Amino acid sequence: MLKIGHRGACGYAPENTLKSFQRAIDLGVDMIELDVHLCKSGELIVIHDDTVDRTTDGSGFVKKLKLKDLKKMNTGEGERIPTLEEVLDLVNRRVRVNIELKGPKTAKPVMKLIEEYVKKKGWNIDDFIISSFSRRELKKARAINPLIQMGFLISRFRLLDYWWLSFAEKIGAYFIGPSLKITSKRLIRKAHKHGLRVYIWTVNDPKDIERMRRWGADGVFSNFP
Ligand code: G3P
Ligand code: MG
């Protein structure tokens, strides 16, 4: 079962910061997870919310702020909001990187950056996994690159049992990412039957981690990896 550092190791350091990603690597994760948005000046920014209010001492929407202004903000413990490039350069292929397309219109620039890292910086396409709740972004990423591994994130039950399956198959997903709350043994079995891996978020309690392992989960995202 893969150990995936959620927003780095955000139980130990400010989420989605270089410090958090370094901490996750020090703790021996197999992969880090991060969230991306586009800012006003066009760079890919590693931040979870669409505003900076919760995680920094600033305020406002990320898409309305320029990189130079975002960089003035403090995300705690003296850390700054990193760009996706800064995180990739820190990671330097030591672990795999799961880029969650959180903001709109992130698929295209993320895929462009990945291609650059593969062509010019010695990264392998398998060093990356793209994921999202947004079907639109996943579809766009798949249209750009037929090989990239992708994960479809799901957080709720719908009336139609296994509603996620047809979309996951359509885009050729590598994994599905259900929240711990909706995960069942049955769901894991169903996904496996269709060749999909199951990475569950966010699993912090050791008892839950053990239960996911027993149920055959392929990975867990944890704040305390
Ligand atoms: O990718 C798993 C998890 O990160 C999805 O939820 O809100 O933490 O981005 P969230
Ligand atoms: Mg995320």
Short mmCIF file of N, CA and C in Angstrom, two decimals, residues 73-182:
data_model
loop_
_atom_site.label_atom_id
_atom_site.label_comp_id
_atom_site.label_asym_id
_atom_site.label_seq_id
_atom_site.Cartn_x
_atom_site.Cartn_y
_atom_site.Cartn_z
N MET A 73 3.31 36.85 0.71
CA MET A 73 2.49 36.31 1.81
C MET A 73 3.22 35.21 2.57
N ASN A 74 2.88 35.12 3.85
CA ASN A 74 3.47 34.12 4.72
C ASN A 74 2.48 32.97 4.89
N THR A 75 2.95 31.75 4.66
CA THR A 75 2.05 30.60 4.83
C THR A 75 2.32 29.88 6.16
N GLY A 76 3.06 30.53 7.04
CA GLY A 76 3.36 29.92 8.34
C GLY A 76 4.78 29.41 8.37
N GLU A 77 5.40 29.52 9.54
CA GLU A 77 6.79 29.07 9.74
C GLU A 77 7.73 29.68 8.69
N GLY A 78 7.39 30.89 8.26
CA GLY A 78 8.25 31.60 7.31
C GLY A 78 8.20 31.09 5.89
N GLU A 79 7.30 30.15 5.62
CA GLU A 79 7.20 29.58 4.27
C GLU A 79 6.41 30.49 3.34
N ARG A 80 6.66 30.31 2.04
CA ARG A 80 5.94 31.06 1.01
C ARG A 80 5.14 30.10 0.15
N ILE A 81 4.14 30.61 -0.54
CA ILE A 81 3.39 29.75 -1.47
C ILE A 81 4.33 29.37 -2.61
N PRO A 82 4.53 28.08 -2.86
CA PRO A 82 5.43 27.72 -3.96
C PRO A 82 4.73 27.64 -5.31
N THR A 83 5.52 27.80 -6.37
CA THR A 83 5.00 27.49 -7.71
C THR A 83 5.18 25.99 -7.92
N LEU A 84 4.48 25.46 -8.91
CA LEU A 84 4.63 24.02 -9.18
C LEU A 84 6.07 23.70 -9.56
N GLU A 85 6.69 24.57 -10.33
CA GLU A 85 8.09 24.34 -10.72
C GLU A 85 9.02 24.26 -9.51
N GLU A 86 8.81 25.13 -8.56
CA GLU A 86 9.65 25.10 -7.35
C GLU A 86 9.51 23.77 -6.61
N VAL A 87 8.28 23.26 -6.57
CA VAL A 87 8.08 21.97 -5.89
C VAL A 87 8.76 20.84 -6.67
N LEU A 88 8.58 20.85 -7.99
CA LEU A 88 9.19 19.78 -8.80
C LEU A 88 10.71 19.81 -8.66
N ASP A 89 11.29 21.03 -8.64
CA ASP A 89 12.75 21.12 -8.52
C ASP A 89 13.22 20.64 -7.15
N LEU A 90 12.43 20.90 -6.12
CA LEU A 90 12.77 20.40 -4.78
C LEU A 90 12.71 18.86 -4.76
N VAL A 91 11.65 18.32 -5.32
CA VAL A 91 11.45 16.87 -5.31
C VAL A 91 12.55 16.18 -6.13
N ASN A 92 12.84 16.76 -7.30
CA ASN A 92 13.94 16.25 -8.13
C ASN A 92 13.91 14.73 -8.32
N ARG A 93 12.72 14.21 -8.56
CA ARG A 93 12.51 12.77 -8.86
C ARG A 93 12.76 11.84 -7.68
N ARG A 94 12.84 12.37 -6.46
CA ARG A 94 13.09 11.46 -5.32
C ARG A 94 11.85 10.63 -5.01
N VAL A 95 10.67 11.21 -5.24
CA VAL A 95 9.41 10.48 -5.06
C VAL A 95 8.50 10.87 -6.23
N ARG A 96 7.41 10.13 -6.40
CA ARG A 96 6.47 10.48 -7.47
C ARG A 96 5.63 11.68 -7.02
N VAL A 97 5.06 12.36 -8.00
CA VAL A 97 4.28 13.57 -7.70
C VAL A 97 2.86 13.43 -8.24
N ASN A 98 1.91 13.54 -7.34
CA ASN A 98 0.49 13.53 -7.72
C ASN A 98 0.00 14.97 -7.76
N ILE A 99 -0.23 15.47 -8.98
CA ILE A 99 -0.69 16.85 -9.14
C ILE A 99 -2.21 16.85 -9.24
N GLU A 100 -2.87 17.41 -8.23
CA GLU A 100 -4.33 17.51 -8.30
C GLU A 100 -4.72 18.80 -8.99
N LEU A 101 -5.45 18.67 -10.10
CA LEU A 101 -5.93 19.84 -10.85
C LEU A 101 -7.12 20.40 -10.08
N LYS A 102 -6.84 21.38 -9.25
CA LYS A 102 -7.88 21.91 -8.37
C LYS A 102 -8.58 23.09 -9.04
N GLY A 103 -7.79 24.00 -9.61
CA GLY A 103 -8.38 25.19 -10.22
C GLY A 103 -8.80 24.94 -11.66
N PRO A 104 -9.74 25.77 -12.18
CA PRO A 104 -10.14 25.63 -13.58
C PRO A 104 -8.98 25.95 -14.53
N LYS A 105 -9.03 25.35 -15.68
CA LYS A 105 -8.03 25.61 -16.75
C LYS A 105 -6.59 25.28 -16.35
N THR A 106 -6.43 24.33 -15.47
CA THR A 106 -5.07 23.95 -15.06
C THR A 106 -4.52 22.78 -15.88
N ALA A 107 -5.41 22.01 -16.53
CA ALA A 107 -4.94 20.80 -17.23
C ALA A 107 -3.88 21.13 -18.28
N LYS A 108 -4.17 22.10 -19.12
CA LYS A 108 -3.26 22.41 -20.24
C LYS A 108 -1.88 22.88 -19.76
N PRO A 109 -1.81 23.90 -18.90
CA PRO A 109 -0.48 24.32 -18.45
C PRO A 109 0.26 23.25 -17.64
N VAL A 110 -0.47 22.45 -16.88
CA VAL A 110 0.21 21.38 -16.12
C VAL A 110 0.81 20.36 -17.08
N MET A 111 0.04 19.97 -18.09
CA MET A 111 0.56 18.99 -19.05
C MET A 111 1.76 19.55 -19.81
N LYS A 112 1.71 20.85 -20.09
CA LYS A 112 2.82 21.48 -20.80
C LYS A 112 4.09 21.44 -19.93
N LEU A 113 3.91 21.73 -18.66
CA LEU A 113 5.05 21.72 -17.74
C LEU A 113 5.62 20.30 -17.58
N ILE A 114 4.73 19.33 -17.48
CA ILE A 114 5.17 17.93 -17.36
C ILE A 114 5.99 17.55 -18.59
N GLU A 115 5.49 17.91 -19.76
CA GLU A 115 6.22 17.57 -20.98
C GLU A 115 7.61 18.20 -21.00
N GLU A 116 7.69 19.41 -20.48
CA GLU A 116 8.99 20.09 -20.39
C GLU A 116 9.94 19.33 -19.46
N TYR A 117 9.42 18.89 -18.31
CA TYR A 117 10.26 18.16 -17.36
C TYR A 117 10.68 16.80 -17.93
N VAL A 118 9.84 16.22 -18.75
CA VAL A 118 10.18 14.93 -19.35
C VAL A 118 11.21 15.13 -20.46
N LYS A 119 10.99 16.15 -21.29
CA LYS A 119 11.89 16.34 -22.45
C LYS A 119 13.23 16.95 -22.06
N LYS A 120 13.19 17.91 -21.11
CA LYS A 120 14.43 18.66 -20.86
C LYS A 120 15.09 18.40 -19.51
N LYS A 121 14.35 17.85 -18.56
CA LYS A 121 14.94 17.75 -17.22
C LYS A 121 15.12 16.33 -16.72
N GLY A 122 14.99 15.38 -17.63
CA GLY A 122 15.28 14.00 -17.27
C GLY A 122 14.23 13.29 -16.43
N TRP A 123 13.03 13.88 -16.35
CA TRP A 123 11.96 13.19 -15.62
C TRP A 123 11.31 12.18 -16.54
N ASN A 124 10.64 11.20 -15.91
CA ASN A 124 9.90 10.20 -16.66
C ASN A 124 8.42 10.52 -16.54
N ILE A 125 7.66 10.21 -17.56
CA ILE A 125 6.21 10.49 -17.50
C ILE A 125 5.58 9.78 -16.29
N ASP A 126 6.13 8.62 -15.92
CA ASP A 126 5.58 7.87 -14.78
C ASP A 126 5.95 8.47 -13.42
N ASP A 127 6.76 9.53 -13.43
CA ASP A 127 7.01 10.23 -12.16
C ASP A 127 5.80 11.06 -11.76
N PHE A 128 4.88 11.22 -12.70
CA PHE A 128 3.71 12.09 -12.46
C PHE A 128 2.40 11.30 -12.47
N ILE A 129 1.49 11.72 -11.62
CA ILE A 129 0.09 11.27 -11.73
C ILE A 129 -0.76 12.53 -11.60
N ILE A 130 -1.71 12.65 -12.52
CA ILE A 130 -2.64 13.77 -12.49
C ILE A 130 -3.93 13.29 -11.82
N SER A 131 -4.54 14.13 -11.00
CA SER A 131 -5.85 13.72 -10.46
C SER A 131 -6.76 14.94 -10.37
N SER A 132 -8.05 14.67 -10.25
CA SER A 132 -9.00 15.77 -10.11
C SER A 132 -10.39 15.26 -9.77
N PHE A 133 -11.18 16.16 -9.16
CA PHE A 133 -12.61 15.93 -9.04
C PHE A 133 -13.28 16.38 -10.34
N SER A 134 -12.59 17.25 -11.07
CA SER A 134 -13.17 17.87 -12.26
C SER A 134 -13.02 16.97 -13.49
N ARG A 135 -14.16 16.53 -13.99
CA ARG A 135 -14.11 15.68 -15.18
C ARG A 135 -13.61 16.46 -16.37
N ARG A 136 -13.95 17.74 -16.41
CA ARG A 136 -13.53 18.59 -17.52
C ARG A 136 -12.00 18.64 -17.62
N GLU A 137 -11.34 18.86 -16.48
CA GLU A 137 -9.87 18.96 -16.49
C GLU A 137 -9.24 17.61 -16.84
N LEU A 138 -9.82 16.53 -16.31
CA LEU A 138 -9.26 15.20 -16.61
C LEU A 138 -9.40 14.88 -18.09
N LYS A 139 -10.54 15.24 -18.65
CA LYS A 139 -10.75 14.98 -20.08
C LYS A 139 -9.74 15.74 -20.92
N LYS A 140 -9.50 16.99 -20.52
CA LYS A 140 -8.54 17.82 -21.27
C LYS A 140 -7.13 17.22 -21.17
N ALA A 141 -6.77 16.79 -19.97
CA ALA A 141 -5.43 16.22 -19.78
C ALA A 141 -5.28 14.95 -20.63
N ARG A 142 -6.32 14.13 -20.65
CA ARG A 142 -6.26 12.90 -21.43
C ARG A 142 -6.13 13.18 -22.92
N ALA A 143 -6.84 14.23 -23.38
CA ALA A 143 -6.77 14.58 -24.81
C ALA A 143 -5.35 15.02 -25.18
N ILE A 144 -4.66 15.65 -24.25
CA ILE A 144 -3.31 16.13 -24.53
C ILE A 144 -2.29 14.99 -24.49
N ASN A 145 -2.46 14.10 -23.53
CA ASN A 145 -1.48 13.02 -23.37
C ASN A 145 -2.17 11.69 -23.09
N PRO A 146 -2.05 10.74 -24.02
CA PRO A 146 -2.73 9.46 -23.86
C PRO A 146 -2.07 8.54 -22.83
N LEU A 147 -0.85 8.89 -22.39
CA LEU A 147 -0.10 7.99 -21.51
C LEU A 147 -0.13 8.36 -20.03
N ILE A 148 -0.34 9.62 -19.74
CA ILE A 148 -0.21 10.05 -18.35
C ILE A 148 -1.18 9.28 -17.44
N GLN A 149 -0.69 8.87 -16.28
CA GLN A 149 -1.57 8.17 -15.33
C GLN A 149 -2.49 9.18 -14.66
N MET A 150 -3.76 8.81 -14.54
CA MET A 150 -4.72 9.75 -13.99
C MET A 150 -5.60 9.12 -12.92
N GLY A 151 -6.01 9.96 -11.97
CA GLY A 151 -6.90 9.50 -10.91
C GLY A 151 -8.16 10.34 -10.87
N PHE A 152 -9.29 9.66 -10.73
CA PHE A 152 -10.57 10.36 -10.62
C PHE A 152 -10.96 10.37 -9.14
N LEU A 153 -11.06 11.59 -8.58
CA LEU A 153 -11.37 11.73 -7.16
C LEU A 153 -12.88 11.78 -6.95
N ILE A 154 -13.34 11.08 -5.94
CA ILE A 154 -14.79 11.07 -5.68
C ILE A 154 -15.06 11.26 -4.19
N SER A 155 -16.09 12.06 -3.92
CA SER A 155 -16.34 12.37 -2.51
C SER A 155 -17.76 12.06 -2.08
N ARG A 156 -18.62 11.68 -3.02
CA ARG A 156 -19.99 11.42 -2.54
C ARG A 156 -20.63 10.23 -3.23
N PHE A 157 -21.61 9.74 -2.52
CA PHE A 157 -22.43 8.67 -3.07
C PHE A 157 -23.43 9.29 -4.02
N ARG A 158 -23.82 8.57 -5.03
CA ARG A 158 -24.92 9.01 -5.87
C ARG A 158 -25.90 7.86 -5.92
N LEU A 159 -27.11 8.18 -6.37
CA LEU A 159 -28.13 7.14 -6.42
C LEU A 159 -27.68 5.96 -7.27
N LEU A 160 -27.04 6.31 -8.38
CA LEU A 160 -26.54 5.25 -9.25
C LEU A 160 -25.29 4.66 -8.61
N ASP A 161 -25.37 3.38 -8.32
CA ASP A 161 -24.23 2.71 -7.71
C ASP A 161 -23.05 2.74 -8.70
N TYR A 162 -21.86 3.02 -8.19
CA TYR A 162 -20.67 3.01 -9.05
C TYR A 162 -20.78 3.93 -10.25
N TRP A 163 -21.36 5.11 -10.03
CA TRP A 163 -21.51 6.11 -11.10
C TRP A 163 -20.15 6.53 -11.66
N TRP A 164 -19.11 6.39 -10.82
CA TRP A 164 -17.78 6.85 -11.21
C TRP A 164 -17.10 5.92 -12.21
N LEU A 165 -17.61 4.69 -12.26
CA LEU A 165 -16.91 3.68 -13.04
C LEU A 165 -16.84 3.99 -14.53
N SER A 166 -17.97 4.43 -15.10
CA SER A 166 -17.97 4.66 -16.54
C SER A 166 -17.03 5.80 -16.91
N PHE A 167 -17.00 6.84 -16.08
CA PHE A 167 -16.09 7.94 -16.41
C PHE A 167 -14.63 7.50 -16.24
N ALA A 168 -14.35 6.79 -15.17
CA ALA A 168 -12.98 6.33 -14.93
C ALA A 168 -12.50 5.46 -16.10
N GLU A 169 -13.38 4.63 -16.59
CA GLU A 169 -12.99 3.77 -17.72
C GLU A 169 -12.84 4.58 -19.00
N LYS A 170 -13.72 5.56 -19.16
CA LYS A 170 -13.69 6.38 -20.37
C LYS A 170 -12.36 7.11 -20.53
N ILE A 171 -11.85 7.64 -19.43
CA ILE A 171 -10.58 8.38 -19.54
C ILE A 171 -9.37 7.47 -19.34
N GLY A 172 -9.61 6.19 -19.13
CA GLY A 172 -8.49 5.28 -18.90
C GLY A 172 -7.77 5.62 -17.61
N ALA A 173 -8.55 5.80 -16.53
CA ALA A 173 -7.95 6.18 -15.25
C ALA A 173 -7.04 5.07 -14.72
N TYR A 174 -6.05 5.50 -13.94
CA TYR A 174 -5.12 4.58 -13.30
C TYR A 174 -5.62 4.24 -11.90
N PHE A 175 -6.17 5.29 -11.24
CA PHE A 175 -6.73 5.03 -9.91
C PHE A 175 -8.02 5.82 -9.70
N ILE A 176 -8.81 5.38 -8.73
CA ILE A 176 -9.89 6.23 -8.26
C ILE A 176 -9.52 6.63 -6.83
N GLY A 177 -9.93 7.83 -6.47
CA GLY A 177 -9.60 8.36 -5.15
C GLY A 177 -10.84 8.69 -4.37
N PRO A 178 -11.42 7.70 -3.68
CA PRO A 178 -12.59 7.97 -2.87
C PRO A 178 -12.20 8.54 -1.50
N SER A 179 -13.08 9.33 -0.91
CA SER A 179 -12.84 9.77 0.46
C SER A 179 -13.00 8.57 1.37
N LEU A 180 -12.37 8.63 2.52
CA LEU A 180 -12.46 7.53 3.48
C LEU A 180 -13.92 7.24 3.83
N LYS A 181 -14.71 8.34 3.93
CA LYS A 181 -16.12 8.20 4.33
C LYS A 181 -16.92 7.32 3.41
N ILE A 182 -16.65 7.37 2.12
CA ILE A 182 -17.48 6.58 1.20
C ILE A 182 -16.81 5.26 0.81
#
